[in-house]
Amino acid sequence: MAVYRLCVTTGPYLKAGTLDNISVTLVGTCGESPKQRLDRMGRDLAPGSVQKYKVRCSAELGELLLLRVHKERYAFFRKDSWYCSRICVTEPDGTVSHFPCYQWIEGYCTVELRPGTARTVCQDSLPLLLDHRTRELRARQECYRWKIYAPGFPHIVDVSSFQEMESDKKFALTKTTTCVDQDDSSGNRYLPGFPMKIDIPSLLYMEPNIRYSATKTASLLFNAIPASLGMKLRGLLDRKGSWKKLDDMRNIFWCHKTFMTKYVTEHWREDHFFGYQYLNGVNPIMLHCISSLPSKLPVTNDMVAPLLGQSTCLQTELERGNIFLADYWILAEAPTHCLNDRPQYVAAPLCLLWLSPQGALVPLAIQLSQTPGPDSPIFLPTDSDWDWLLAKTWVRNSEFLVHENNTHFLCTHLLCEAFAMATLRQLPLCHPIYKLLLPHTRYTLQVNTIARATLLNPEGLVDQVTSIGRQGLLYLMSTGLAHFTYTNFCLPDSLRARGVLAIPNYYYRDDGLKIWAAIESFVSEIVGYYYPSDASVQQDSELQAWVGEIFAQAFLGRESSGCPRRVLSQLRLSPKPLLASAALYPSVL
């Protein structure tokens, strides 16, 4: 008689426990155990509980390969969900095997867990384990399907594919609930008292293992509802007219004052702070060091001489690498729309900046369009205060549009969603790269679904408050992706390409490189452990499918992006796809 001791841990989340019957079967190289029900006196498997059980077998099972968890009806109770964190098995000889689960198990079904040790497909030779990998991926690919949201967009998760499935026929991670299609106009409706539409049905259903936890949902509502009500009460959501005076904007921060908001309201007009925002503001990736002026920006030395002083000139500063350009070319053809029956406008400015001997970055000249000429004057610091302030304000407006739509939503949401989807569809739970990226993908699909339901939907927030509206947003993102390269993913390469490695007081660069180095060290060690040679990389069919799907679905198969279609070496695997995904995911948590 061989006795196996089990330690079953239930997650500490709200409603994580279950009243259903839970049984287990141990599968080893020498056979499998009888189906053993986990039952003790009192309540079993309550939220946060750690329960111990025994499984008796007529003989030892050899090396444990799988642990089957059976979830079945108990008496007259209705079926419920159970969040199983992990099951530890102590074998008769004292060896401890850990079977991580960390997922919601819904309905009545059987879930097969593998030991926690990560293994690539090349390290599995037993037909039982290879078949388990295949079935797991097939079920997930059936659940997580791709959808084209708009032409030129990275592909997204098709929420409508989360349809009701019989739990006893599907792998637990793919158990889903019926969902209304995101584009179903019947679900896109106004909330009472709010001037924008929300695609409510698409927010109600999400696969349980990728949706927000109850705590996360409560935190979101706790922050969003007071802020929305505050804007409503102050008339900001319903405002149809223009600001009467600049000081009226202080009302935005009356209940959310911080040291930073106070500093910004006091210094936002200053040239030094305007330049500083390019280094450490919300979008610190726009600057490019230039050695010559582009023909579309005909700035002369006489124009900027009063600011440069008598000891230098524009050409000298260009040669020294002290002249920088922020070019908002992508906005030149962006469509605009009407708000409150009034046409809106957008600028595509060119902003020239100078790094002074004191180490301050200050604006030299601003042109508000991409086409020079009499109708496109060049604004200078020597102009009247209001003309210069207005020019800088238009630049900041363009900065907002580029940052929110491309730097933020495209690069840190939509592209990350493609990485998350490829990870779910092409890598099984036991794969080392899946384990590496899993903590960073937890809320990616959920937060993006919320954004599409509240921001990107027709007559949603983007349509109601921005000058370009939803159509302009679609244009910006598709154009941005068409010009996006893999270099943009990699911080050291991006900084080098923009020529900003030596600019002082650039804390985004300084902090970012430290974070990048930490991620690179961590990821490289893991990759080196599981992939000791280039051949081990090339032979991992799951890894190659993962990289190929990212190339096809995130970068739309565009060769000019520089994204690899396949990874052929350990060196290319470590710094590029993994660092890109690991570096991007934290920004959307």
Coordinates of C-alpha atoms in Angstrom, one line a residue:
M1 CA 0.0 0.0 0.0
A2 CA 1.4 3.4 -1.0
V3 CA 0.0 6.6 0.6
Y4 CA 0.3 9.9 -1.2
R5 CA -0.4 13.0 0.9
L6 CA -2.1 16.0 -0.7
C7 CA -2.1 19.6 0.4
V8 CA -4.8 21.6 -1.5
T9 CA -4.8 25.4 -1.4
T10 CA -7.8 27.4 -2.3
G11 CA -7.4 31.1 -3.4
P12 CA -8.2 33.8 -0.9
Y13 CA -10.5 35.6 -3.3
L14 CA -14.2 36.4 -2.9
K15 CA -16.3 33.3 -3.7
A16 CA -13.1 31.3 -4.4
G17 CA -14.4 28.3 -2.4
T18 CA -16.8 25.6 -3.7
L19 CA -19.5 23.3 -2.4
D20 CA -19.1 20.9 -5.3
N21 CA -17.5 17.5 -5.0
I22 CA -13.8 17.6 -5.7
S23 CA -11.9 14.4 -6.5
V24 CA -8.4 13.7 -7.7
T25 CA -6.6 11.1 -9.7
L26 CA -2.8 10.8 -9.7
V27 CA -1.2 9.6 -13.0
G28 CA 2.4 8.3 -13.0
T29 CA 4.7 6.4 -15.2
C30 CA 3.7 3.1 -13.6
G31 CA -0.1 3.6 -13.5
E32 CA -2.7 5.8 -11.9
S33 CA -4.5 6.0 -8.6
P34 CA -8.2 5.3 -7.9
K35 CA -10.3 8.4 -8.1
Q36 CA -10.2 9.9 -4.5
R37 CA -12.8 12.3 -3.2
L38 CA -11.4 15.2 -1.1
D39 CA -13.7 15.1 1.9
R40 CA -13.2 15.8 5.5
M41 CA -15.4 16.8 8.5
G42 CA -16.8 20.3 8.1
R43 CA -16.4 22.7 5.2
D44 CA -13.8 21.7 2.6
L45 CA -12.2 24.1 0.2
A46 CA -13.3 27.4 1.7
P47 CA -11.7 30.7 0.4
G48 CA -8.0 30.8 1.6
S49 CA -8.1 27.4 3.1
V50 CA -5.3 24.8 3.0
Q51 CA -6.6 21.3 3.4
K52 CA -4.7 18.0 3.7
Y53 CA -5.9 14.7 2.3
K54 CA -4.6 11.2 1.6
V55 CA -4.7 9.1 -1.6
R56 CA -4.1 5.4 -1.1
C57 CA -2.8 3.2 -4.0
S58 CA -2.1 -0.5 -4.2
A59 CA 1.5 0.3 -5.4
E60 CA 3.7 3.3 -6.1
L61 CA 2.9 5.1 -9.3
G62 CA 6.4 6.0 -10.3
E63 CA 7.2 9.6 -11.5
L64 CA 4.1 11.7 -11.3
L65 CA 3.1 13.1 -14.7
L66 CA -0.4 14.5 -14.2
L67 CA -2.9 15.3 -11.5
R68 CA -6.6 15.1 -12.6
V69 CA -9.0 17.3 -10.7
H70 CA -12.6 16.2 -11.0
K71 CA -15.4 18.7 -10.2
E72 CA -18.8 17.2 -9.8
R73 CA -22.3 18.0 -8.5
Y74 CA -22.9 17.8 -4.7
A75 CA -26.4 17.0 -3.6
F76 CA -28.9 19.6 -4.6
F77 CA -26.5 22.6 -4.6
R78 CA -26.1 24.5 -7.8
K79 CA -22.8 24.5 -9.5
D80 CA -20.3 27.1 -8.6
S81 CA -16.7 28.2 -9.4
W82 CA -13.6 27.2 -7.5
Y83 CA -10.3 29.0 -7.6
C84 CA -7.7 26.3 -7.0
S85 CA -4.3 27.9 -6.3
R86 CA -2.1 24.7 -6.1
I87 CA -1.9 21.1 -5.0
C88 CA 1.2 19.7 -3.4
V89 CA 1.7 15.9 -3.4
T90 CA 4.1 14.2 -1.0
E91 CA 5.1 10.8 -2.4
P92 CA 5.7 7.7 -0.2
D93 CA 9.5 8.3 -0.3
G94 CA 9.1 11.9 0.8
T95 CA 9.5 13.6 -2.6
V96 CA 7.3 16.6 -2.9
S97 CA 5.7 17.5 -6.3
H98 CA 4.0 20.8 -6.8
F99 CA 1.0 21.1 -9.2
P100 CA 0.2 24.8 -9.8
C101 CA -3.3 25.6 -10.9
Y102 CA -4.0 29.3 -10.3
Q103 CA -7.2 29.4 -12.2
W104 CA -11.0 29.4 -11.8
I105 CA -12.6 26.0 -12.5
E106 CA -16.2 26.4 -13.5
G107 CA -19.0 24.0 -13.9
Y108 CA -18.6 20.2 -13.8
C109 CA -15.4 19.2 -15.5
T110 CA -12.0 17.5 -15.2
V111 CA -8.8 19.5 -15.2
E112 CA -5.4 18.0 -15.8
L113 CA -2.5 19.6 -14.0
R114 CA 1.2 19.1 -14.7
P115 CA 4.0 19.5 -12.2
G116 CA 5.3 23.0 -11.8
T117 CA 8.6 22.4 -13.4
A118 CA 8.6 24.2 -16.8
R119 CA 9.3 22.1 -19.9
T120 CA 9.5 22.9 -23.5
V121 CA 7.9 20.6 -26.1
C122 CA 11.4 19.2 -26.9
Q123 CA 11.8 18.0 -23.3
D124 CA 8.6 16.0 -23.5
S125 CA 8.8 12.6 -25.1
L126 CA 5.9 10.6 -23.5
P127 CA 2.8 10.5 -25.8
L128 CA 0.6 11.2 -22.8
L129 CA 2.3 14.6 -22.1
L130 CA 2.6 15.5 -25.8
D131 CA -1.1 14.8 -26.2
H132 CA -1.9 16.9 -23.1
R133 CA 0.0 19.9 -24.6
T134 CA -1.9 19.5 -27.9
R135 CA -5.3 19.3 -26.4
E136 CA -4.7 22.3 -24.1
L137 CA -3.6 24.5 -27.0
R138 CA -6.4 23.3 -29.3
A139 CA -9.0 24.2 -26.6
R140 CA -7.5 27.6 -25.9
Q141 CA -7.3 28.5 -29.6
E142 CA -10.9 27.6 -29.9
C143 CA -11.8 30.0 -27.1
Y144 CA -9.4 32.9 -27.7
R145 CA -10.0 33.9 -31.3
W146 CA -8.6 36.8 -33.3
K147 CA -10.7 39.6 -34.6
I148 CA -10.0 42.5 -36.9
Y149 CA -11.1 45.7 -35.1
A150 CA -10.3 48.1 -37.9
P151 CA -8.0 48.0 -41.1
G152 CA -4.4 48.5 -40.1
F153 CA -5.0 47.8 -36.4
P154 CA -3.2 45.1 -34.5
H155 CA -5.7 42.2 -34.2
I156 CA -7.6 41.9 -31.0
V157 CA -9.5 39.3 -28.9
D158 CA -12.9 38.4 -30.3
V159 CA -15.0 38.7 -27.2
S160 CA -18.0 37.2 -29.0
S161 CA -16.1 33.9 -29.1
F162 CA -16.6 33.6 -25.4
Q163 CA -19.8 31.5 -25.8
E164 CA -21.3 29.1 -23.4
M165 CA -19.5 25.7 -23.4
E166 CA -20.2 22.5 -21.6
S167 CA -17.7 22.4 -18.7
D168 CA -17.3 18.6 -18.9
K169 CA -16.2 18.9 -22.5
K170 CA -13.7 21.8 -22.4
F171 CA -10.5 22.5 -20.7
A172 CA -11.2 24.6 -17.6
L173 CA -9.2 27.6 -18.7
T174 CA -11.5 28.0 -21.7
K175 CA -14.8 27.9 -19.8
T176 CA -16.7 31.0 -21.0
T177 CA -19.9 32.9 -20.9
T178 CA -22.1 34.2 -23.7
C179 CA -21.0 37.6 -24.9
V180 CA -22.6 40.2 -27.3
D181 CA -20.4 41.3 -30.1
Q182 CA -18.5 44.5 -29.5
D183 CA -19.8 46.0 -32.7
D184 CA -23.5 45.3 -31.9
S185 CA -25.0 48.8 -32.0
S186 CA -27.9 47.7 -29.8
G187 CA -25.5 47.4 -26.9
N188 CA -23.9 50.8 -27.4
R189 CA -26.1 53.1 -25.3
Y190 CA -26.0 56.2 -23.2
L191 CA -25.6 56.1 -19.4
P192 CA -28.3 58.2 -17.7
G193 CA -27.0 61.7 -17.2
F194 CA -23.7 61.2 -19.1
P195 CA -23.1 62.6 -22.6
M196 CA -21.3 59.5 -24.0
K197 CA -22.2 56.0 -25.0
I198 CA -20.8 52.8 -23.5
D199 CA -20.9 49.4 -25.0
I200 CA -22.4 47.8 -21.9
P201 CA -22.8 44.2 -22.9
S202 CA -19.2 43.7 -23.9
L203 CA -18.2 44.7 -20.3
L204 CA -20.4 42.1 -18.6
Y205 CA -18.8 38.9 -19.9
M206 CA -15.1 37.9 -19.9
E207 CA -13.4 34.6 -19.5
P208 CA -13.0 34.1 -15.8
N209 CA -9.2 33.6 -15.8
I210 CA -8.5 36.9 -17.5
R211 CA -11.1 39.2 -16.1
Y212 CA -10.7 41.6 -13.2
S213 CA -10.8 40.1 -9.7
A214 CA -13.5 41.4 -7.4
T215 CA -10.9 43.5 -5.6
K216 CA -9.6 45.0 -8.9
T217 CA -13.1 45.7 -10.0
A218 CA -14.0 47.4 -6.7
S219 CA -10.8 49.5 -6.9
L220 CA -11.7 50.6 -10.5
L221 CA -15.2 51.6 -9.5
F222 CA -14.0 53.3 -6.4
N223 CA -11.7 55.6 -8.4
A224 CA -13.8 56.0 -11.6
I225 CA -17.2 56.8 -10.1
P226 CA -16.2 59.7 -7.8
A227 CA -14.0 61.2 -10.5
S228 CA -16.9 61.0 -13.1
L229 CA -19.4 62.4 -10.7
G230 CA -17.1 65.2 -9.7
M231 CA -16.6 66.2 -13.4
K232 CA -20.4 65.9 -13.8
L233 CA -21.2 68.1 -10.8
R234 CA -18.6 70.7 -12.0
G235 CA -20.2 70.8 -15.4
L236 CA -17.1 69.5 -17.2
L237 CA -18.8 66.5 -18.8
D238 CA -21.7 68.6 -20.2
R239 CA -19.8 71.7 -21.1
K240 CA -20.6 72.9 -24.6
G241 CA -18.9 76.3 -24.7
S242 CA -15.3 77.5 -24.6
W243 CA -13.3 78.4 -21.5
K244 CA -13.9 82.0 -20.5
K245 CA -10.5 82.5 -19.0
L246 CA -7.4 80.3 -18.4
D247 CA -7.9 80.3 -14.6
D248 CA -11.2 78.4 -15.1
M249 CA -9.1 75.3 -15.8
R250 CA -8.0 75.2 -12.2
N251 CA -11.5 73.9 -11.4
I252 CA -10.4 70.6 -12.9
F253 CA -8.1 69.9 -10.0
W254 CA -10.1 71.3 -7.1
C255 CA -10.6 67.9 -5.5
H256 CA -7.4 66.1 -6.8
K257 CA -4.7 68.5 -5.8
T258 CA -1.1 67.2 -5.5
F259 CA 2.3 68.8 -5.4
M260 CA 2.6 68.1 -9.1
T261 CA -0.7 69.6 -10.2
K262 CA 0.1 72.7 -8.2
Y263 CA 3.6 73.0 -9.8
V264 CA 2.1 72.6 -13.3
T265 CA -0.5 75.2 -12.8
E266 CA 2.1 77.7 -11.7
H267 CA 4.8 76.9 -14.3
W268 CA 3.1 75.6 -17.4
R269 CA 3.6 78.8 -19.4
E270 CA 7.4 78.8 -18.9
D271 CA 9.7 77.8 -21.8
H272 CA 12.0 75.8 -19.4
F273 CA 9.1 73.7 -18.2
F274 CA 7.8 73.3 -21.7
G275 CA 11.2 71.8 -22.7
Y276 CA 11.4 69.7 -19.6
Q277 CA 8.2 67.9 -20.4
Y278 CA 9.8 66.5 -23.5
L279 CA 12.3 64.8 -21.3
N280 CA 10.2 63.7 -18.3
G281 CA 6.6 64.4 -19.2
V282 CA 3.9 62.0 -20.3
N283 CA 5.4 61.3 -23.7
P284 CA 9.2 61.5 -23.4
I285 CA 10.0 59.7 -26.7
M286 CA 9.4 62.5 -29.2
L287 CA 12.8 64.2 -29.3
H288 CA 15.3 63.5 -32.1
C289 CA 18.7 65.1 -32.2
I290 CA 19.3 66.6 -35.7
S291 CA 22.5 67.7 -37.5
S292 CA 20.7 69.7 -40.1
L293 CA 17.3 71.3 -40.4
P294 CA 14.6 69.6 -42.5
S295 CA 13.6 71.5 -45.6
K296 CA 10.0 71.8 -44.3
L297 CA 11.2 73.9 -41.3
P298 CA 13.1 76.9 -42.8
V299 CA 14.4 78.4 -39.6
T300 CA 17.3 80.8 -40.1
N301 CA 20.0 81.9 -37.7
D302 CA 18.7 85.4 -37.6
M303 CA 15.4 84.1 -36.2
V304 CA 16.9 82.4 -33.2
A305 CA 20.0 84.5 -32.6
P306 CA 18.4 86.5 -29.8
L307 CA 18.0 83.3 -27.8
L308 CA 21.3 81.6 -28.7
G309 CA 23.4 84.7 -27.9
Q310 CA 26.4 86.1 -29.6
S311 CA 28.8 83.3 -28.7
T312 CA 27.3 80.7 -31.0
C313 CA 25.0 80.3 -34.0
L314 CA 22.4 77.8 -35.2
Q315 CA 24.8 75.9 -37.5
T316 CA 27.3 75.5 -34.7
E317 CA 24.7 74.2 -32.3
L318 CA 23.5 71.7 -34.9
E319 CA 27.1 70.4 -35.3
R320 CA 27.5 70.1 -31.6
G321 CA 24.3 68.0 -31.3
N322 CA 22.5 70.5 -29.2
I323 CA 19.5 71.0 -31.5
F324 CA 16.5 68.7 -31.2
L325 CA 13.2 68.3 -33.2
A326 CA 9.8 67.1 -32.2
D327 CA 7.9 66.3 -35.4
Y328 CA 4.2 65.6 -35.3
W329 CA 4.0 64.7 -39.0
I330 CA 1.5 61.9 -38.3
L331 CA -1.3 64.5 -37.6
A332 CA -0.9 66.2 -41.0
E333 CA -3.7 64.1 -42.7
A334 CA -5.7 63.3 -39.6
P335 CA -9.4 63.8 -40.1
T336 CA -11.3 66.0 -37.7
H337 CA -14.9 66.2 -36.7
C338 CA -17.5 68.5 -35.1
L339 CA -18.2 68.9 -31.5
N340 CA -21.4 70.7 -30.5
D341 CA -22.0 71.5 -34.2
R342 CA -18.7 73.4 -34.4
P343 CA -15.8 72.2 -36.6
Q344 CA -12.6 71.1 -34.8
Y345 CA -9.0 71.6 -35.9
V346 CA -5.7 69.9 -35.4
A347 CA -2.1 71.0 -36.0
A348 CA 0.8 68.9 -37.2
P349 CA 3.6 71.1 -35.7
L350 CA 7.4 71.0 -35.9
C351 CA 9.0 72.1 -32.6
L352 CA 12.7 73.0 -32.6
L353 CA 14.4 72.9 -29.2
W354 CA 17.9 73.9 -28.0
L355 CA 20.0 72.4 -25.2
S356 CA 21.5 75.5 -23.6
P357 CA 24.9 75.6 -21.9
Q358 CA 23.1 75.5 -18.6
G359 CA 21.7 72.1 -19.5
A360 CA 18.1 73.4 -20.0
L361 CA 16.1 72.3 -23.0
V362 CA 14.1 75.2 -24.3
P363 CA 12.0 75.8 -27.5
L364 CA 13.6 77.8 -30.3
A365 CA 10.9 77.8 -33.0
I366 CA 7.5 76.3 -33.7
Q367 CA 5.8 75.8 -37.0
L368 CA 2.2 74.6 -36.8
S369 CA 2.0 72.7 -40.1
Q370 CA 4.2 70.5 -42.2
T371 CA 4.2 72.8 -45.2
P372 CA 6.2 76.1 -44.9
G373 CA 4.9 79.3 -46.5
P374 CA 3.0 82.5 -45.9
D375 CA 0.1 80.6 -44.4
S376 CA 2.4 78.7 -42.0
P377 CA 4.4 81.2 -40.0
I378 CA 7.2 80.2 -37.7
F379 CA 6.6 81.3 -34.1
L380 CA 9.5 82.4 -32.0
P381 CA 10.1 83.2 -28.3
T382 CA 10.6 86.8 -29.3
D383 CA 7.0 87.1 -30.6
S384 CA 4.3 88.6 -28.4
D385 CA 3.6 86.6 -25.2
W386 CA 0.2 85.5 -26.4
D387 CA 1.3 84.4 -29.8
W388 CA 4.1 82.3 -28.4
L389 CA 1.9 80.9 -25.7
L390 CA -0.8 80.0 -28.3
A391 CA 1.8 78.2 -30.5
K392 CA 3.1 76.2 -27.5
T393 CA -0.5 75.3 -26.6
W394 CA -1.2 73.9 -30.1
V395 CA 2.0 71.8 -29.7
R396 CA 0.8 70.5 -26.4
N397 CA -2.6 69.6 -27.9
S398 CA -0.8 67.7 -30.7
E399 CA 1.3 66.0 -28.0
F400 CA -1.8 64.9 -26.3
L401 CA -3.2 63.3 -29.4
V402 CA 0.0 61.5 -30.3
H403 CA 0.6 60.3 -26.8
E404 CA -2.8 59.1 -25.9
N405 CA -3.5 57.4 -29.2
N406 CA -0.2 56.0 -30.3
T407 CA 2.4 56.0 -27.5
H408 CA -0.1 54.9 -24.9
F409 CA -3.0 53.0 -26.4
L410 CA -1.3 51.5 -29.5
C411 CA 2.0 50.7 -28.1
T412 CA 1.2 49.7 -24.5
H413 CA -2.3 48.3 -25.0
L414 CA -3.0 47.0 -28.4
L415 CA 0.4 45.6 -29.2
C416 CA 0.5 44.0 -25.7
E417 CA -2.9 42.5 -26.4
A418 CA -1.4 40.7 -29.4
F419 CA 1.5 39.4 -27.3
A420 CA -1.0 38.2 -24.6
M421 CA -3.2 36.5 -27.2
A422 CA -0.3 34.8 -28.8
T423 CA 0.9 33.6 -25.4
L424 CA -2.5 32.2 -24.5
R425 CA -3.0 30.5 -27.9
Q426 CA 0.5 29.1 -28.7
L427 CA 2.1 28.3 -25.3
P428 CA 0.8 25.7 -22.8
L429 CA 0.8 26.4 -19.1
C430 CA 4.0 24.3 -18.6
H431 CA 6.0 26.2 -21.2
P432 CA 8.8 28.3 -19.5
I433 CA 8.0 31.4 -21.6
Y434 CA 4.3 31.2 -20.6
K435 CA 5.3 31.0 -17.0
L436 CA 7.6 34.0 -17.5
L437 CA 5.0 36.2 -19.1
L438 CA 1.9 35.0 -17.2
P439 CA 2.0 37.6 -14.4
H440 CA 2.1 40.4 -16.9
T441 CA -0.9 39.3 -19.0
R442 CA -3.4 38.9 -16.2
Y443 CA -5.5 42.1 -16.9
T444 CA -4.4 43.0 -20.4
L445 CA -7.4 41.6 -22.3
Q446 CA -9.9 42.9 -19.8
V447 CA -8.6 46.5 -19.6
N448 CA -8.5 46.7 -23.4
T449 CA -12.1 45.5 -23.7
I450 CA -13.1 48.2 -21.2
A451 CA -11.2 50.8 -23.3
R452 CA -13.0 49.7 -26.5
A453 CA -16.3 49.7 -24.8
T454 CA -16.0 53.2 -23.3
L455 CA -13.4 55.1 -25.3
L456 CA -13.2 53.7 -28.8
N457 CA -16.8 52.9 -29.4
P458 CA -19.0 55.1 -31.6
E459 CA -20.1 58.2 -29.7
G460 CA -17.9 57.1 -26.8
L461 CA -15.5 59.4 -24.9
V462 CA -13.1 59.9 -27.8
D463 CA -15.9 61.0 -30.1
Q464 CA -17.2 63.4 -27.5
V465 CA -14.1 65.2 -26.2
T466 CA -11.3 65.1 -28.9
S467 CA -10.9 67.1 -32.0
I468 CA -10.2 64.1 -34.2
G469 CA -12.9 61.8 -32.9
R470 CA -13.0 58.1 -33.4
Q471 CA -12.2 58.2 -37.1
G472 CA -9.2 60.3 -36.4
L473 CA -8.1 57.9 -33.7
L474 CA -8.4 54.9 -36.1
Y475 CA -6.3 56.8 -38.7
L476 CA -3.6 57.7 -36.2
M477 CA -3.2 54.2 -34.9
S478 CA -3.2 52.5 -38.3
T479 CA -0.7 55.0 -39.6
G480 CA 1.4 54.7 -36.4
L481 CA 1.5 50.9 -36.7
A482 CA 2.5 51.1 -40.4
H483 CA 5.6 53.1 -39.4
F484 CA 6.3 51.3 -36.2
T485 CA 9.5 49.3 -36.1
Y486 CA 10.9 46.7 -33.7
T487 CA 13.6 49.2 -32.7
N488 CA 10.8 51.2 -31.0
F489 CA 10.2 48.3 -28.7
C490 CA 13.8 48.2 -27.5
L491 CA 14.7 51.1 -25.2
P492 CA 18.5 51.2 -25.8
D493 CA 18.1 51.0 -29.5
S494 CA 15.4 53.6 -29.5
L495 CA 17.5 56.1 -27.4
R496 CA 20.5 55.5 -29.7
A497 CA 18.4 56.0 -32.9
R498 CA 17.0 59.3 -31.6
G499 CA 20.4 60.5 -30.5
V500 CA 19.4 61.3 -26.9
L501 CA 21.9 59.1 -24.9
A502 CA 23.9 62.1 -23.7
I503 CA 21.2 64.7 -23.0
P504 CA 21.3 65.8 -19.3
N505 CA 18.4 65.6 -16.9
Y506 CA 16.7 62.9 -18.9
Y507 CA 15.3 60.8 -16.0
Y508 CA 13.1 58.7 -18.2
R509 CA 16.2 57.4 -20.0
D510 CA 18.2 56.9 -16.8
D511 CA 15.5 55.0 -15.0
G512 CA 14.3 53.2 -18.1
L513 CA 17.8 51.8 -18.8
K514 CA 18.1 50.5 -15.2
I515 CA 14.8 48.8 -15.5
W516 CA 15.7 47.4 -18.9
A517 CA 19.0 46.0 -17.6
A518 CA 17.2 44.3 -14.7
I519 CA 14.7 42.7 -17.0
E520 CA 17.4 41.7 -19.5
S521 CA 19.5 40.0 -16.8
F522 CA 16.4 38.1 -15.5
V523 CA 15.1 37.1 -18.9
S524 CA 18.5 36.1 -20.3
E525 CA 19.2 33.8 -17.4
I526 CA 15.8 32.0 -17.8
V527 CA 16.2 31.8 -21.6
G528 CA 19.7 30.5 -21.2
Y529 CA 18.6 27.8 -18.8
Y530 CA 15.8 26.4 -20.9
Y531 CA 17.5 27.0 -24.3
P532 CA 21.2 26.1 -24.0
S533 CA 21.8 26.2 -27.8
D534 CA 20.5 27.7 -31.0
A535 CA 19.2 24.3 -32.0
S536 CA 17.0 24.1 -28.9
V537 CA 15.4 27.4 -29.9
Q538 CA 14.8 26.3 -33.5
Q539 CA 13.3 23.0 -32.5
D540 CA 10.7 24.4 -30.1
S541 CA 7.7 24.4 -32.4
E542 CA 5.5 26.1 -29.8
L543 CA 7.9 29.0 -29.4
Q544 CA 8.2 29.4 -33.2
A545 CA 4.4 29.5 -33.5
W546 CA 4.3 32.1 -30.7
V547 CA 6.8 34.4 -32.5
G548 CA 5.1 33.8 -35.9
E549 CA 1.6 34.7 -34.5
I550 CA 3.0 38.0 -33.0
F551 CA 4.5 38.8 -36.4
A552 CA 1.2 38.1 -38.2
Q553 CA -1.3 39.5 -35.7
A554 CA 0.5 42.4 -34.0
F555 CA 2.6 43.6 -37.0
L556 CA 0.2 42.3 -39.6
G557 CA 3.0 40.4 -41.4
R558 CA 4.9 43.6 -42.3
E559 CA 8.5 42.7 -43.0
S560 CA 9.6 46.4 -42.8
S561 CA 8.7 46.4 -39.1
G562 CA 11.8 44.3 -38.4
C563 CA 9.7 41.9 -36.2
P564 CA 11.0 38.4 -36.7
R565 CA 8.8 35.7 -38.3
R566 CA 11.0 33.0 -36.7
V567 CA 13.6 33.0 -34.0
L568 CA 16.7 31.1 -35.0
S569 CA 19.2 31.8 -32.1
Q570 CA 19.2 32.0 -28.4
L571 CA 20.7 35.5 -28.5
R572 CA 17.9 36.8 -30.8
L573 CA 15.2 35.2 -28.5
S574 CA 16.4 36.8 -25.3
P575 CA 16.8 40.5 -25.9
K576 CA 14.0 41.1 -28.5
P577 CA 10.6 39.4 -28.2
L578 CA 10.8 38.6 -24.5
L579 CA 12.2 41.9 -23.4
A580 CA 9.7 43.7 -25.6
S581 CA 6.7 41.9 -24.0
A582 CA 8.1 41.9 -20.5
A583 CA 8.9 45.6 -20.7
L584 CA 5.5 46.6 -22.2
Y585 CA 3.2 44.6 -20.0
P586 CA 3.7 46.4 -16.7
S587 CA 2.5 49.6 -18.3
V588 CA -1.0 48.2 -18.6
L589 CA -1.4 46.6 -15.2

